[in-house]
GROMACS .gro file of C-alpha atoms in nm:
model
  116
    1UNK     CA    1  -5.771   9.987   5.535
    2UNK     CA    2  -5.979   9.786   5.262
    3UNK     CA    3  -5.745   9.597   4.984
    4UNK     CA    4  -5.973   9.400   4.710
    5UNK     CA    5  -5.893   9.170   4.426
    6UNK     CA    6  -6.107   8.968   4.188
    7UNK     CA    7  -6.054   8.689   3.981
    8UNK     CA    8  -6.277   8.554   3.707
    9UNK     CA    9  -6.326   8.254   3.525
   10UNK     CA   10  -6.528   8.083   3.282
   11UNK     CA   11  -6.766   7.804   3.427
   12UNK     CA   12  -7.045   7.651   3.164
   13UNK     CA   13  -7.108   7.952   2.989
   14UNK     CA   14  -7.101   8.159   3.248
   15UNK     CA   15  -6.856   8.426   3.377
   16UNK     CA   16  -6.802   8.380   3.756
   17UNK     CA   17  -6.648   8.618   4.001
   18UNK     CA   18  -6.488   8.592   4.281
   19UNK     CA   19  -6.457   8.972   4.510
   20UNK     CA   20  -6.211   8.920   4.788
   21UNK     CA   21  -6.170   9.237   5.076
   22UNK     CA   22  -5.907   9.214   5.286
   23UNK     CA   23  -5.849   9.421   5.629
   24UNK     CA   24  -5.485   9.514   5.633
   25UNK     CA   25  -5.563   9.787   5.872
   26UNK     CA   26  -5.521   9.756   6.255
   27UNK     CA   27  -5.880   9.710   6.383
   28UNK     CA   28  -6.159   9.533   6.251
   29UNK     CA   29  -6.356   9.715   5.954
   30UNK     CA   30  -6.755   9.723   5.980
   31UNK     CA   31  -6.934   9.802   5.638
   32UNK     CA   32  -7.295   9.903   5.646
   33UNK     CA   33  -7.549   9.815   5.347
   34UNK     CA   34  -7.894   9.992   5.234
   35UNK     CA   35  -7.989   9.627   5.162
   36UNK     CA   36  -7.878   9.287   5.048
   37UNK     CA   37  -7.664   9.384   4.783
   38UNK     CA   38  -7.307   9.333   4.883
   39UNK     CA   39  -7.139   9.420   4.553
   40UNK     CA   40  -7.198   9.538   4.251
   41UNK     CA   41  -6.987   9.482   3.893
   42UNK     CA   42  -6.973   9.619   3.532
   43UNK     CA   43  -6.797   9.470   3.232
   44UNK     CA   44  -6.743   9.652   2.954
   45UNK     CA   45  -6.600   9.577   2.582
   46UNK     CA   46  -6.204   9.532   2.586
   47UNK     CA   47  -6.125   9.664   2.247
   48UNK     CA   48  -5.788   9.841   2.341
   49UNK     CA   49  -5.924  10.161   2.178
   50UNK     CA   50  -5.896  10.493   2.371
   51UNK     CA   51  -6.246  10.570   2.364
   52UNK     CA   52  -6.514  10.497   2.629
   53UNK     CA   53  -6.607  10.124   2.642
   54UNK     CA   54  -6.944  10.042   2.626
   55UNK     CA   55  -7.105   9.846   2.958
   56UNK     CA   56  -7.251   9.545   2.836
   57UNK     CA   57  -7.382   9.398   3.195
   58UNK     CA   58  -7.399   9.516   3.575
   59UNK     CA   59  -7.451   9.256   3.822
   60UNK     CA   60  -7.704   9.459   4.000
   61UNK     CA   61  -7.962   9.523   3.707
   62UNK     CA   62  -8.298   9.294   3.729
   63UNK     CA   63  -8.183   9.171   4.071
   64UNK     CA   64  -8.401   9.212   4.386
   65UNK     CA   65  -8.217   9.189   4.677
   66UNK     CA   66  -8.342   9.206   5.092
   67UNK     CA   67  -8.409   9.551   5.142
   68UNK     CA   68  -8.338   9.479   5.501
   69UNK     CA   69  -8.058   9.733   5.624
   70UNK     CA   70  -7.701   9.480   5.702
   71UNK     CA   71  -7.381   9.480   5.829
   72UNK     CA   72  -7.012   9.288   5.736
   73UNK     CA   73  -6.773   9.282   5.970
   74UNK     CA   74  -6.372   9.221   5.814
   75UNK     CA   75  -6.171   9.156   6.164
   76UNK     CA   76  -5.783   9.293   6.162
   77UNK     CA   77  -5.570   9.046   5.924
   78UNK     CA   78  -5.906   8.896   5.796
   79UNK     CA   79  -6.095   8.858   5.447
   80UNK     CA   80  -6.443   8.837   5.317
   81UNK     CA   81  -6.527   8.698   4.929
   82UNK     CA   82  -6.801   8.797   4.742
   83UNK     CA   83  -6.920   8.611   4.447
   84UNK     CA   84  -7.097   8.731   4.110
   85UNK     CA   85  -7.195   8.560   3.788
   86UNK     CA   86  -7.284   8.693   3.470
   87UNK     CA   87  -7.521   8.439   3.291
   88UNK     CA   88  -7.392   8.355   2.952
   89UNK     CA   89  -7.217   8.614   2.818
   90UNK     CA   90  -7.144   8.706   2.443
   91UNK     CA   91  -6.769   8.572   2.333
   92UNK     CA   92  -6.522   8.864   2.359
   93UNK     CA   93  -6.297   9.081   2.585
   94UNK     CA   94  -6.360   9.254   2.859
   95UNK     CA   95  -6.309   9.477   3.136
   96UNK     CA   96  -6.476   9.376   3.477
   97UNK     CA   97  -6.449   9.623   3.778
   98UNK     CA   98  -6.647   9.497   4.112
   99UNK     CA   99  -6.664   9.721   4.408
  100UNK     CA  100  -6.804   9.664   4.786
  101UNK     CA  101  -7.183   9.815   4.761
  102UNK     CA  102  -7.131   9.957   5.129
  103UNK     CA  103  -7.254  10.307   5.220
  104UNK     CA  104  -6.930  10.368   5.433
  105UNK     CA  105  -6.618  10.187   5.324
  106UNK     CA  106  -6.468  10.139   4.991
  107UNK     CA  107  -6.317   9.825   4.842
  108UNK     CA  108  -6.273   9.783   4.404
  109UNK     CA  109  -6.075   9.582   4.193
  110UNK     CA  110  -6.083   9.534   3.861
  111UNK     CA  111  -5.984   9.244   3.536
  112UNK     CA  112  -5.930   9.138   3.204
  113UNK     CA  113  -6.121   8.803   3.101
  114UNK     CA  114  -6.159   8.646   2.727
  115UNK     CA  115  -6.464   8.467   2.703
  116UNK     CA  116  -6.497   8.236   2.391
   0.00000   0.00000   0.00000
């Protein structure tokens, strides 16, 4: 079993993430990949409204990544962290959800960031 958490913070203008995947299941957990994307991420507009939010980036868009077929292995009690940035994002609030990109296990987490 897959638990995942993210945190996020603010580093020179940018918006970094950090996707952690922990095994808390009794054997190890191997996650297969179409390529060398290991996660993907959306943030969307936090405006507390009950309507859809708009996406305003995904982490995979404009990216070229291996297309060389991979593996990650998370042993029993062990983690693996992922990191994302979003270059210079417009001030505001947001909603950031990042999930594993594997074809056959599934790990998301989501946050709230302010960036000013």
């Amino acid at each position: 079993m897959l638990d995942a958490s993210v945190t996020a913070s603010v580093v020179d203008g940018d918006l970094e993430l950090a996707f952690t995947v922990r095994n808390t299941g009794d054997e190890p957990v191997e996650c297969s990949f179409r390529d060398g994307q290991r996660v993907d991420a959306v943030a969307e507009r936090d405006d507390d409204s009950e309507r859809d939010a708009d996406e305003v980036w995904r982490y995979g868009d404009g990216r070229l990544f291996s297309m060389a077929l991979g593996t990650e292995t998370i042993p029993t009690g062990g983690e693996a962290t992922f990191d994302a940035t979003w270059h210079d994002p417009d001030p505001g609030e947001y909603r950031v959800r990042v999930w594993l990109a594997a074809t056959d296990a599934d790990a998301s987490a989501e946050t709230r960031v302010s960036v000013a």
